[in-house]
Short mmCIF file of N, CA and C in Angstrom, two decimals:
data_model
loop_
_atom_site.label_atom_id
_atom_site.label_comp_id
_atom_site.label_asym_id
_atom_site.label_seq_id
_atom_site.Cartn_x
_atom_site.Cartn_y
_atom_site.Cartn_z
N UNK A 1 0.85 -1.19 0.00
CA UNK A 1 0.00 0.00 0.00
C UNK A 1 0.89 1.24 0.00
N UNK A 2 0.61 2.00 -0.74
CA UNK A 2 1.40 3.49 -1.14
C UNK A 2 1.05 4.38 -0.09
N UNK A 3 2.19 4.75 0.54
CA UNK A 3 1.53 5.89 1.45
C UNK A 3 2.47 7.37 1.15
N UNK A 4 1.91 8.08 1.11
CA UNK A 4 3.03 9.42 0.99
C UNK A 4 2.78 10.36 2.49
N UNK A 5 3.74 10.63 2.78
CA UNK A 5 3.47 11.50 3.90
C UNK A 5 4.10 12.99 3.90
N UNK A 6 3.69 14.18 4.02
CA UNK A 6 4.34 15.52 3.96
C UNK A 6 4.45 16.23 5.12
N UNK A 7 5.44 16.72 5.23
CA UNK A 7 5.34 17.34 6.21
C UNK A 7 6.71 18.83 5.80
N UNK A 8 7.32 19.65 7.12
CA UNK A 8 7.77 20.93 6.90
C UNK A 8 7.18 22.24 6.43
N UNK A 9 5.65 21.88 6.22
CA UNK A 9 5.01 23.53 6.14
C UNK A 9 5.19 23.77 7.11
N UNK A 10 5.01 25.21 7.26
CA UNK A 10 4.34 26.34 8.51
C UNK A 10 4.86 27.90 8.25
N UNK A 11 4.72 28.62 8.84
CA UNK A 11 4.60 29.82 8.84
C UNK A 11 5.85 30.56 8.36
N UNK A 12 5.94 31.34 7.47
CA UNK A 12 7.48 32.11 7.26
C UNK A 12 7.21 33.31 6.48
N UNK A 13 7.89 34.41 6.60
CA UNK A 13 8.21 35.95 5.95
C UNK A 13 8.17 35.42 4.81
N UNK A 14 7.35 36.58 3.90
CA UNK A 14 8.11 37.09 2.43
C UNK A 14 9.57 36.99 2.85
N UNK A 15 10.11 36.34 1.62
CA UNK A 15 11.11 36.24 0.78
C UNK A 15 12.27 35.24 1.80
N UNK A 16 11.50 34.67 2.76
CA UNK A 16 11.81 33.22 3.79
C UNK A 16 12.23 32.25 2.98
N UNK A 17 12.66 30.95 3.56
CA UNK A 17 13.02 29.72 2.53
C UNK A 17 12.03 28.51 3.90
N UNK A 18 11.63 27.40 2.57
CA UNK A 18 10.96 26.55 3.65
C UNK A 18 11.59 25.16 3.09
N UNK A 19 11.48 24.02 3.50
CA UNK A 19 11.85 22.80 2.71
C UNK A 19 10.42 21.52 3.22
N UNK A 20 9.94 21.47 2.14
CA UNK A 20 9.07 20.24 2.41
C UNK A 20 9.60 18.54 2.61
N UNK A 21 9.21 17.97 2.89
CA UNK A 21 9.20 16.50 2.90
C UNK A 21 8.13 15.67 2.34
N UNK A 22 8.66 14.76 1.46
CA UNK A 22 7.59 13.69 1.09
C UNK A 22 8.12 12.39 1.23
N UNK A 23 7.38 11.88 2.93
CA UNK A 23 8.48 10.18 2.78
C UNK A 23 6.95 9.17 2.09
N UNK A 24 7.72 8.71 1.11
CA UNK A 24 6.91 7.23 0.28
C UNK A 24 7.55 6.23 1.39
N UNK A 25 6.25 5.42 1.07
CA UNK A 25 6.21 4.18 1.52
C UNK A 25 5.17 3.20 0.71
N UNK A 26 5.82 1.85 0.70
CA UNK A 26 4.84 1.12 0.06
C UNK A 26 5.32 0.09 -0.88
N UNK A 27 5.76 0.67 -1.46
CA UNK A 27 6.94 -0.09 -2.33
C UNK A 27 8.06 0.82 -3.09
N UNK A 28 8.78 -0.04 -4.10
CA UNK A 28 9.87 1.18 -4.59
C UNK A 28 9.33 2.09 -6.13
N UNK A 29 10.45 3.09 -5.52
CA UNK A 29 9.74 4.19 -6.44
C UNK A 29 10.44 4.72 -7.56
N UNK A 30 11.55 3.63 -7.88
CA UNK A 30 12.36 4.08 -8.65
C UNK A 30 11.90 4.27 -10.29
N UNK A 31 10.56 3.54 -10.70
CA UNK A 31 9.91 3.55 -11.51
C UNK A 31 8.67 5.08 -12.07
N UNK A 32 8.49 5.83 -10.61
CA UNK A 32 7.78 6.66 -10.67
C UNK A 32 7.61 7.92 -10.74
N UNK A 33 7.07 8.94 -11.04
CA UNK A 33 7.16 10.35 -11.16
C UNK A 33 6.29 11.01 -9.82
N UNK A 34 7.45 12.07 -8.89
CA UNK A 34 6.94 11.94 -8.04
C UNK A 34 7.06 13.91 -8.28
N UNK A 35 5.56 14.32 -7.70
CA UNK A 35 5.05 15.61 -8.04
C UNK A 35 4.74 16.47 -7.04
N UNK A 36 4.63 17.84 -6.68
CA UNK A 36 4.24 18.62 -5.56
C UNK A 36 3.05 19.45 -6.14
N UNK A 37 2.36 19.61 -5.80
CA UNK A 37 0.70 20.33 -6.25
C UNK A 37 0.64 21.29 -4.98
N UNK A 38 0.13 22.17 -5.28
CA UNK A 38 -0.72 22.97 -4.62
C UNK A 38 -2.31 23.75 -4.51
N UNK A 39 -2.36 24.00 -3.39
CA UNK A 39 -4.40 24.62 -3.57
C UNK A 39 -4.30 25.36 -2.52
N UNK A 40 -4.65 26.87 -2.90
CA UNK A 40 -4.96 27.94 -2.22
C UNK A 40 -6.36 27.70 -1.97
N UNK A 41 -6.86 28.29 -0.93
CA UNK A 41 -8.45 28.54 -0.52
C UNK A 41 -9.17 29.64 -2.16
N UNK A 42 -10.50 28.67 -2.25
CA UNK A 42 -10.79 29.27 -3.68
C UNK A 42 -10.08 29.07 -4.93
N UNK A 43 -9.07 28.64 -4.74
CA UNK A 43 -8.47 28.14 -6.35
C UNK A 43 -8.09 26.69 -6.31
N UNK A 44 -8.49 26.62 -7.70
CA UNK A 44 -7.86 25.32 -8.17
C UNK A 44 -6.81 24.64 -7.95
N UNK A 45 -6.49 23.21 -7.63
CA UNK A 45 -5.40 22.44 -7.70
C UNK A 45 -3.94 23.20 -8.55
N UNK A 46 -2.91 22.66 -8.52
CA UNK A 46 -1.91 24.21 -8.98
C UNK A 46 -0.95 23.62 -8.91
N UNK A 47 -0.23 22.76 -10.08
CA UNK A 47 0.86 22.07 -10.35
C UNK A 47 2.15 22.82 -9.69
N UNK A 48 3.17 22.28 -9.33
CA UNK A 48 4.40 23.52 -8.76
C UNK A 48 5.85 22.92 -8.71
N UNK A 49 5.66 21.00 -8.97
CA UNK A 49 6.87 20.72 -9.91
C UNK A 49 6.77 19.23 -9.33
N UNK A 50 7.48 18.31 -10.65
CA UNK A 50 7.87 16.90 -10.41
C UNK A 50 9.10 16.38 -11.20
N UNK A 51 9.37 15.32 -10.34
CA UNK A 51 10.29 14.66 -10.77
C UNK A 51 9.99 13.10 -11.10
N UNK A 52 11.13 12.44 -12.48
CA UNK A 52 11.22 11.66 -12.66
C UNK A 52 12.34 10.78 -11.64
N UNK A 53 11.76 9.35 -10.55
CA UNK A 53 12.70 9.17 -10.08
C UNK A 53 13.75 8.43 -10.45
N UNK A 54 13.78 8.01 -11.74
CA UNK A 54 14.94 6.97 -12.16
C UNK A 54 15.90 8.33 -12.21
N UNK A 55 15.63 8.98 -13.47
CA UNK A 55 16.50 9.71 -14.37
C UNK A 55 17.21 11.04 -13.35
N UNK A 56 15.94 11.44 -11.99
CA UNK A 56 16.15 12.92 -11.48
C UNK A 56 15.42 14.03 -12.55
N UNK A 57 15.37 13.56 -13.77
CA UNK A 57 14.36 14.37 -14.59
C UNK A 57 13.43 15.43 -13.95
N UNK A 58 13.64 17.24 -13.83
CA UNK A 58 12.38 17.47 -13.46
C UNK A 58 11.76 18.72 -14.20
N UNK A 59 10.38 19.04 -13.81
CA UNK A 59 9.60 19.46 -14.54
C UNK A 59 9.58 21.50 -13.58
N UNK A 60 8.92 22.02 -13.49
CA UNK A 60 8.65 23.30 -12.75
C UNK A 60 7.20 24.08 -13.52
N UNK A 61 6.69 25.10 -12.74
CA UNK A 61 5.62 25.57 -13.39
C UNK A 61 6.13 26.56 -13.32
N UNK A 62 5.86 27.67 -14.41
CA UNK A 62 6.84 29.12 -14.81
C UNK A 62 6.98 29.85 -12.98
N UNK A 63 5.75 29.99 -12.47
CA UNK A 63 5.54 30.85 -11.22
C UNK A 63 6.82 30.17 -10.17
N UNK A 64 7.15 28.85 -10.02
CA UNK A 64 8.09 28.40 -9.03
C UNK A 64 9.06 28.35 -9.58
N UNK A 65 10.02 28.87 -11.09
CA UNK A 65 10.96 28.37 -11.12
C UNK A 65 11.85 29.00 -11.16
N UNK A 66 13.19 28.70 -10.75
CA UNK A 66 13.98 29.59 -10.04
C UNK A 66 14.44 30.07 -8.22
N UNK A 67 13.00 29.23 -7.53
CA UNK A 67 12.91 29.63 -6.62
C UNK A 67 13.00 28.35 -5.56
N UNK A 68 12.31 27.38 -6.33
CA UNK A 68 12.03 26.20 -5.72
C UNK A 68 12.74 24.68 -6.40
N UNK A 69 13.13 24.13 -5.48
CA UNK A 69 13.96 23.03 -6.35
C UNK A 69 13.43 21.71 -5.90
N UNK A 70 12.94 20.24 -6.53
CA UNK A 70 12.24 19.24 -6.12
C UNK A 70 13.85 18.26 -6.28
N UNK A 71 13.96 17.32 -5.50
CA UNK A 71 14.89 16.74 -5.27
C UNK A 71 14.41 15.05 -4.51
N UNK A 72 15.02 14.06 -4.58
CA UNK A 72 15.08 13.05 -3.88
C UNK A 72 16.08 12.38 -2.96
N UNK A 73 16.07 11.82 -2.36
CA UNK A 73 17.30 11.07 -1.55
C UNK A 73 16.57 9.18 -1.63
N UNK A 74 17.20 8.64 -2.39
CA UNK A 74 17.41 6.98 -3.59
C UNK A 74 17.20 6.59 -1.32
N UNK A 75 18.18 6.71 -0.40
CA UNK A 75 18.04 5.95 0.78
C UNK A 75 16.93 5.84 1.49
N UNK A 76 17.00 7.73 1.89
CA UNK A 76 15.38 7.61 2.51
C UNK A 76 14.31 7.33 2.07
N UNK A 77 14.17 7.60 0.55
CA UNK A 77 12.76 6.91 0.06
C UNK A 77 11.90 8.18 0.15
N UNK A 78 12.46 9.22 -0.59
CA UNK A 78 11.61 10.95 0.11
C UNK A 78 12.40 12.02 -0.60
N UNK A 79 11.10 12.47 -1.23
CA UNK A 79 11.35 13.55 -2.67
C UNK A 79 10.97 15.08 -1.48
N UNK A 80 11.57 16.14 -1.50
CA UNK A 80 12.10 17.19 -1.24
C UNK A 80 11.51 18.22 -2.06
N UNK A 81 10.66 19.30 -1.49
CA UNK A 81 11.08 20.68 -2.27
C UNK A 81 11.64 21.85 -1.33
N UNK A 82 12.37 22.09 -2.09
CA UNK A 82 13.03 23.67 -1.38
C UNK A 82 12.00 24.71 -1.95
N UNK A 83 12.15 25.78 -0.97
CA UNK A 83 11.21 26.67 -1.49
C UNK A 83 12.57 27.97 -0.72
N UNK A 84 12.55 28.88 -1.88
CA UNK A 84 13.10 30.44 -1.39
C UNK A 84 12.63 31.30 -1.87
N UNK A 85 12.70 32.32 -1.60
CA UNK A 85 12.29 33.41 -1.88
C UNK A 85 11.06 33.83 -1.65
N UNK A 86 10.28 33.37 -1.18
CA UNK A 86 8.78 32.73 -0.64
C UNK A 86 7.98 34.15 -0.76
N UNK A 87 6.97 33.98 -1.23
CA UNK A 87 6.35 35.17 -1.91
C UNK A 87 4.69 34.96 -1.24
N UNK A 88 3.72 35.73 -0.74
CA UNK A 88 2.37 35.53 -0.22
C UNK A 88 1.45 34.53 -0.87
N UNK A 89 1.84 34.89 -2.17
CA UNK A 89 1.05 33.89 -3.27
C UNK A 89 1.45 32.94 -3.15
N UNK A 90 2.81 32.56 -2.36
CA UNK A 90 3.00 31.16 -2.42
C UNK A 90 2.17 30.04 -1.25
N UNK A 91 1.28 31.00 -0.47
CA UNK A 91 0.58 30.16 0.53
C UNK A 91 -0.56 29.42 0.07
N UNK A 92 -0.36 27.98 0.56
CA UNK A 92 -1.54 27.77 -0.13
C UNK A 92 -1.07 25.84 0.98
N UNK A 93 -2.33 25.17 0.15
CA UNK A 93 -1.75 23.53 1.16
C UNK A 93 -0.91 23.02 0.28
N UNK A 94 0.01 22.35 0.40
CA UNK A 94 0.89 21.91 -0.77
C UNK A 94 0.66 19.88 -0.42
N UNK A 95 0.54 19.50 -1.76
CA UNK A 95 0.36 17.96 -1.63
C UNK A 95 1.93 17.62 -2.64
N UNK A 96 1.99 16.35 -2.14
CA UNK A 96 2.81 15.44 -2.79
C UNK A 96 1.95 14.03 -3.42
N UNK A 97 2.15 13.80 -4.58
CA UNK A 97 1.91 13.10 -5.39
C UNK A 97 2.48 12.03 -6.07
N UNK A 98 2.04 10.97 -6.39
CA UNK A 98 3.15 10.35 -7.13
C UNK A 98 2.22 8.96 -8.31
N UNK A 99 2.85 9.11 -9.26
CA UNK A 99 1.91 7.73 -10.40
C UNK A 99 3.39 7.25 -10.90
N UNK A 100 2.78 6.08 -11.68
CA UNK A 100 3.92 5.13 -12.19
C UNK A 100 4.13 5.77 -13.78
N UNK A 101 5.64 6.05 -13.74
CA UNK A 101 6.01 6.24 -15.34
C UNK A 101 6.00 5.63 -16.09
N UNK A 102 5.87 4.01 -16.16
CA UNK A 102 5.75 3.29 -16.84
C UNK A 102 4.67 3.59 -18.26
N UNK A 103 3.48 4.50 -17.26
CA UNK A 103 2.75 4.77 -18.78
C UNK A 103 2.47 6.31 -18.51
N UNK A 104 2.25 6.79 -20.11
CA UNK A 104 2.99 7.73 -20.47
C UNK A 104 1.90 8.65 -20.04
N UNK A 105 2.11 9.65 -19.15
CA UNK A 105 1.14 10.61 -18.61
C UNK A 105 1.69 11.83 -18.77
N UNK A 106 0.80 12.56 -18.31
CA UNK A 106 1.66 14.76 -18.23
C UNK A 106 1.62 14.92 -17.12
N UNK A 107 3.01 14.88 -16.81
CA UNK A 107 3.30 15.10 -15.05
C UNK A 107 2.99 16.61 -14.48
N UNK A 108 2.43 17.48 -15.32
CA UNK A 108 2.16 18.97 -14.76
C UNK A 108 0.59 18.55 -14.44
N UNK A 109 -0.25 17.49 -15.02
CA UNK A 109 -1.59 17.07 -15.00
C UNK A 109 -2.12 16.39 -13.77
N UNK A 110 -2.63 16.78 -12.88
CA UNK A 110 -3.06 16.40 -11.50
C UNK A 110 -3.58 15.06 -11.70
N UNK A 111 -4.63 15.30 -12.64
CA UNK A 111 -5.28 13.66 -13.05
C UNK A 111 -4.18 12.34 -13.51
N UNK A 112 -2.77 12.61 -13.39
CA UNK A 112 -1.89 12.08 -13.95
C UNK A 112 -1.39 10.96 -12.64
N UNK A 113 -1.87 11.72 -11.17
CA UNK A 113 -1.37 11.05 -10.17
C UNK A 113 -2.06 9.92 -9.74
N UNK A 114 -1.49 8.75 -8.87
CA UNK A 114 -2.47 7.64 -8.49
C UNK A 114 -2.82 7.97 -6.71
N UNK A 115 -1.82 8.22 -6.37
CA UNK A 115 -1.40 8.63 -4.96
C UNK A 115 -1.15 10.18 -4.45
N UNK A 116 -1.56 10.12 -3.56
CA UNK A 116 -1.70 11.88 -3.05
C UNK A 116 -1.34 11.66 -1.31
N UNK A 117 -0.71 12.44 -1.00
CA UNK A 117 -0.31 12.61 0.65
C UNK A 117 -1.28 13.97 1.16
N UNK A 118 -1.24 13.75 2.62
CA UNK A 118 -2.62 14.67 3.42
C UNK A 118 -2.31 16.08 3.15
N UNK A 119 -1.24 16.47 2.74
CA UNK A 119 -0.73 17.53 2.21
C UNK A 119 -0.26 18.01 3.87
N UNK A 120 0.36 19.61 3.19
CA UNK A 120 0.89 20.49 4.48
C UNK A 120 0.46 22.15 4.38
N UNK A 121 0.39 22.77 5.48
CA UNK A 121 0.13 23.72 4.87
C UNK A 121 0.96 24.79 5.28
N UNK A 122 1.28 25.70 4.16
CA UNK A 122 2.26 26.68 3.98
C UNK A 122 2.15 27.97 3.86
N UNK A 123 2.13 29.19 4.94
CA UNK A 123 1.63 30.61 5.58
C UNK A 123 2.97 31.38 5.12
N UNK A 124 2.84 32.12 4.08
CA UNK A 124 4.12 33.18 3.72
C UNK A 124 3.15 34.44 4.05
N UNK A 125 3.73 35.38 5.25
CA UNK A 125 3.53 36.63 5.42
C UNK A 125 3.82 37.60 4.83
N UNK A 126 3.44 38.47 4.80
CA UNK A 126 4.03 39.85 3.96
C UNK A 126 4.30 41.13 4.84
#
């Protein structure tokens, strides 16, 4: 059974740095594309970057890039985003995601994921 778990939101200044956590569990994930989404109150689901975990392959949405970097560690079993420069708009709940690459999906595409973690949620002040 796939479990994703997130954690490292909470509260930080404009232009703060935060680092999320996503530990998988379940089986291995070296096959899979593993993604960070976000949802502000009132808006839509809100792609914000993934990675391929064989290759490290990753993706960004124009608004995070530059700022935020998605990363894995092959031991712990747990894909990473850095976040800097942290901007108000960047508050919102942030989820971690993850589907099998094996078939061919659009990893910026929410409907693309099989698995979703309880998410975290992330307060940039101004």
């Amino acid at each position: 059974q796939v479990q994703l778990v997130e954690s490292g939101g909470g509260l930080v200044q404009a232009g703060g740095s935060l680092t999320l956590s996503c530990a998988a569990s379940g089986r291995t994930f070296s096959d899979y594309v593993m993604g960070w989404f976000r949802q502000a109150p009132g808006k839509e689901r809100e792609f914000v970057a993934a990675l391929r975990w064989s290759s490290g392959y990753t993706w960004y949405s124009d608004s995070v890039k530059g700022r935020f970097t998605i990363s894995r560690d092959n031991a712990k079993n747990t894909v990473y985003l850095q976040m800097n420069s942290l901007k108000p708009d960047d508050t919102a709940v942030y989820y971690c995601a993850a589907y099998s690459s094996t078939i061919l999906k659009f990893p910026r595409d929410y409907r693309a994921y099989d698995y979703w973690g309880q998410g975290t949620q992330v307060t940039v002040s101004s």
